[in-house]
Coordinates of C-alpha atoms in Angstrom, one line a residue:
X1 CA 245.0 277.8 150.5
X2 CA 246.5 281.1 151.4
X3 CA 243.7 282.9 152.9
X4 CA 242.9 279.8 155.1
X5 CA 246.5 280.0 156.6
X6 CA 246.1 283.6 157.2
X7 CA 242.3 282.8 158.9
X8 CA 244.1 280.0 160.6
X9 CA 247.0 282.4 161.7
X10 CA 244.7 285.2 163.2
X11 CA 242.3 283.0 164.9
X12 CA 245.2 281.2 166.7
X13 CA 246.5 284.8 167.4
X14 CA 243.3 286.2 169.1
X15 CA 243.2 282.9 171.4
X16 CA 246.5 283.3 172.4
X17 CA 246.3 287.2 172.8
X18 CA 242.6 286.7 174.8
X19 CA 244.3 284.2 176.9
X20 CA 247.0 286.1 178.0
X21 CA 245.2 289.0 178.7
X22 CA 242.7 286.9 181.2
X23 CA 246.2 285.7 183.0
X24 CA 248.1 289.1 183.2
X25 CA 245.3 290.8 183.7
X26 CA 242.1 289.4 185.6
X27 CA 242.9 285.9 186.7
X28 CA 243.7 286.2 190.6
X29 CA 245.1 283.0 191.3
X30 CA 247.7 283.3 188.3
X31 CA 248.7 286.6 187.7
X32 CA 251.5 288.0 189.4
X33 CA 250.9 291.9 189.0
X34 CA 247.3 291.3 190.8
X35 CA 249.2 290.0 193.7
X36 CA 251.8 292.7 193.6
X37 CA 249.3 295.6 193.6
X38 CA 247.5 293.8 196.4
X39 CA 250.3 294.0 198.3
X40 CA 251.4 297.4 197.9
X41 CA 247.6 298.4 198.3
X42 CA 247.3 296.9 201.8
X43 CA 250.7 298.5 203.1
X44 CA 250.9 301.5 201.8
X45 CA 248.3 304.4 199.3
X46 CA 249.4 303.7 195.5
X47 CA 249.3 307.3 194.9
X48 CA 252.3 307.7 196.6
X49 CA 254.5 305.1 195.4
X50 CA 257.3 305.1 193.1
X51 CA 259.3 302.3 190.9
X52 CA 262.7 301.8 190.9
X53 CA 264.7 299.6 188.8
X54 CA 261.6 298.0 187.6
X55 CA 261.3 298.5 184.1
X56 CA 258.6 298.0 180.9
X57 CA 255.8 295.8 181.1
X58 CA 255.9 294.9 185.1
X59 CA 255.4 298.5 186.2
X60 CA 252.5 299.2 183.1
X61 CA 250.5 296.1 184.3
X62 CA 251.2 296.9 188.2
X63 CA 250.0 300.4 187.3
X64 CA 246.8 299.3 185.6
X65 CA 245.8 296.8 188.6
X66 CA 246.7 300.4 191.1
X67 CA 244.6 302.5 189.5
X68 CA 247.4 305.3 189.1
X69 CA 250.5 305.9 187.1
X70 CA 253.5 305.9 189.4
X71 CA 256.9 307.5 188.6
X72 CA 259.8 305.4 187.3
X73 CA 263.2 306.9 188.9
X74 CA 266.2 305.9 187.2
X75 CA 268.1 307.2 189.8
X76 CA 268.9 306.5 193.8
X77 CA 269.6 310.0 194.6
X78 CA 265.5 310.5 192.6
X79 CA 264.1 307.8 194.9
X80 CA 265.3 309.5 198.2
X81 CA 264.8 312.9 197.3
X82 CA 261.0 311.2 196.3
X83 CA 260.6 309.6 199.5
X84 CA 261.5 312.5 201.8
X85 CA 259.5 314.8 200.2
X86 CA 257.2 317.7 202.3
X87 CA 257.7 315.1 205.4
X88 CA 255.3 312.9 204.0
X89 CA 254.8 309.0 203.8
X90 CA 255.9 307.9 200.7
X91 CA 256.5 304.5 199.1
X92 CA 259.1 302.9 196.9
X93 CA 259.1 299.4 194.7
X94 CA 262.7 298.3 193.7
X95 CA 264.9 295.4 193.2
X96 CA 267.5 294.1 195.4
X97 CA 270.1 296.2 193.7
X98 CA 268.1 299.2 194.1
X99 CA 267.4 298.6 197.4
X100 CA 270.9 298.4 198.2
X101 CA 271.2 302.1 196.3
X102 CA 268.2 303.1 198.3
X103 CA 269.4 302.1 201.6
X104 CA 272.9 303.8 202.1
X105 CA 271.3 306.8 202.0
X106 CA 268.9 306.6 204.6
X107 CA 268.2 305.6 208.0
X108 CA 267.1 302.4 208.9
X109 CA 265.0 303.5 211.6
X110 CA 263.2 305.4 209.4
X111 CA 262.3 302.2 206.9
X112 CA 259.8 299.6 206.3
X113 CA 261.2 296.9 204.2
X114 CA 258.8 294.4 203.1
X115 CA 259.9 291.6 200.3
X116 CA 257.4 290.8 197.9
X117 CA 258.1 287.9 195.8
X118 CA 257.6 288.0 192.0
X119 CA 256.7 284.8 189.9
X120 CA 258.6 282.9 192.3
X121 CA 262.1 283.6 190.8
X122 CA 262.7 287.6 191.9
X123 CA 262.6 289.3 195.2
X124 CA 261.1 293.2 195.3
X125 CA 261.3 295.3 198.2
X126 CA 258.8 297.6 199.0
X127 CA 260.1 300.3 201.0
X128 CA 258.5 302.5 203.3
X129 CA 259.8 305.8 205.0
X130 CA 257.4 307.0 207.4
X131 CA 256.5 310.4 208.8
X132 CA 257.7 310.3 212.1
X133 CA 260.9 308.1 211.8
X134 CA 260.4 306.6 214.5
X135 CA 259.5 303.1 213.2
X136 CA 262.8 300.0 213.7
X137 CA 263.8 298.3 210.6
X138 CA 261.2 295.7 210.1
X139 CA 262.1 292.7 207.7
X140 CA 259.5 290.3 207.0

């Protein structure tokens, strides 16, 4: 009786564990990371983006569907001293409170701000600080 609970156990394990791999992980209509990465991939090159504020398993899944291992600051004075770096284009995902951080200590005219929305509850901001700092605060 014991080994058929234990059977029983691992079987309904593996189905749960195979399904939620297929949903974090490969299914494009229903997992949120795929959407995320897509995003950041068509605004700005992954290999030069940087989390903020955005902890664990969200920035280890967003990192496997980039390709790339991006940095995790835990500080604002890290992410600005990331994204002015050599001059160069650089890109930073963050929360609202991060954001906020982020923000006071650079120039608006220098930022593109674009919310990404995650599982329909939270609000991201990836933020952009171009080379010539020239663009206007765009908020889509």
């Amino acid at each position: 009786m014991l080994s058929k609970v234990v059977v029983i156990s691992l079987l309904s394990l593996l189905i749960y564990e195979t399904y939620y791999y297929f949903i974090s992980r490969e299914d494009k209509v229903h997992s949120p990371f795929m959407q995320i990465a897509e995003s950041i991939k068509s605004r700005t090159d992954s290999e030069s983006l940087c989390f903020f504020d955005f902890g664990g398993e969200k920035s280890i899944l967003l990192d496997f569907y980039l390709d790339t291992v991006a940095p995790k600051f835990s500080g604002a004075s890290e992410v600005v001293n990331f994204l002015t770096k050599n001059n160069e284009p650089h890109a930073c995902l963050t929360s609202q409170r991060g954001f906020t951080q982020i923000s006071q200590s650079l120039s608006p005219k220098s930022l593109e701000v674009y919310p990404i929305t995650y599982y329909k509850k939270a609000t991201y901001y990836l933020i952009i600080l171009k080379k010539n700092n020239t663009l206007p605060f765009v908020f889509l």
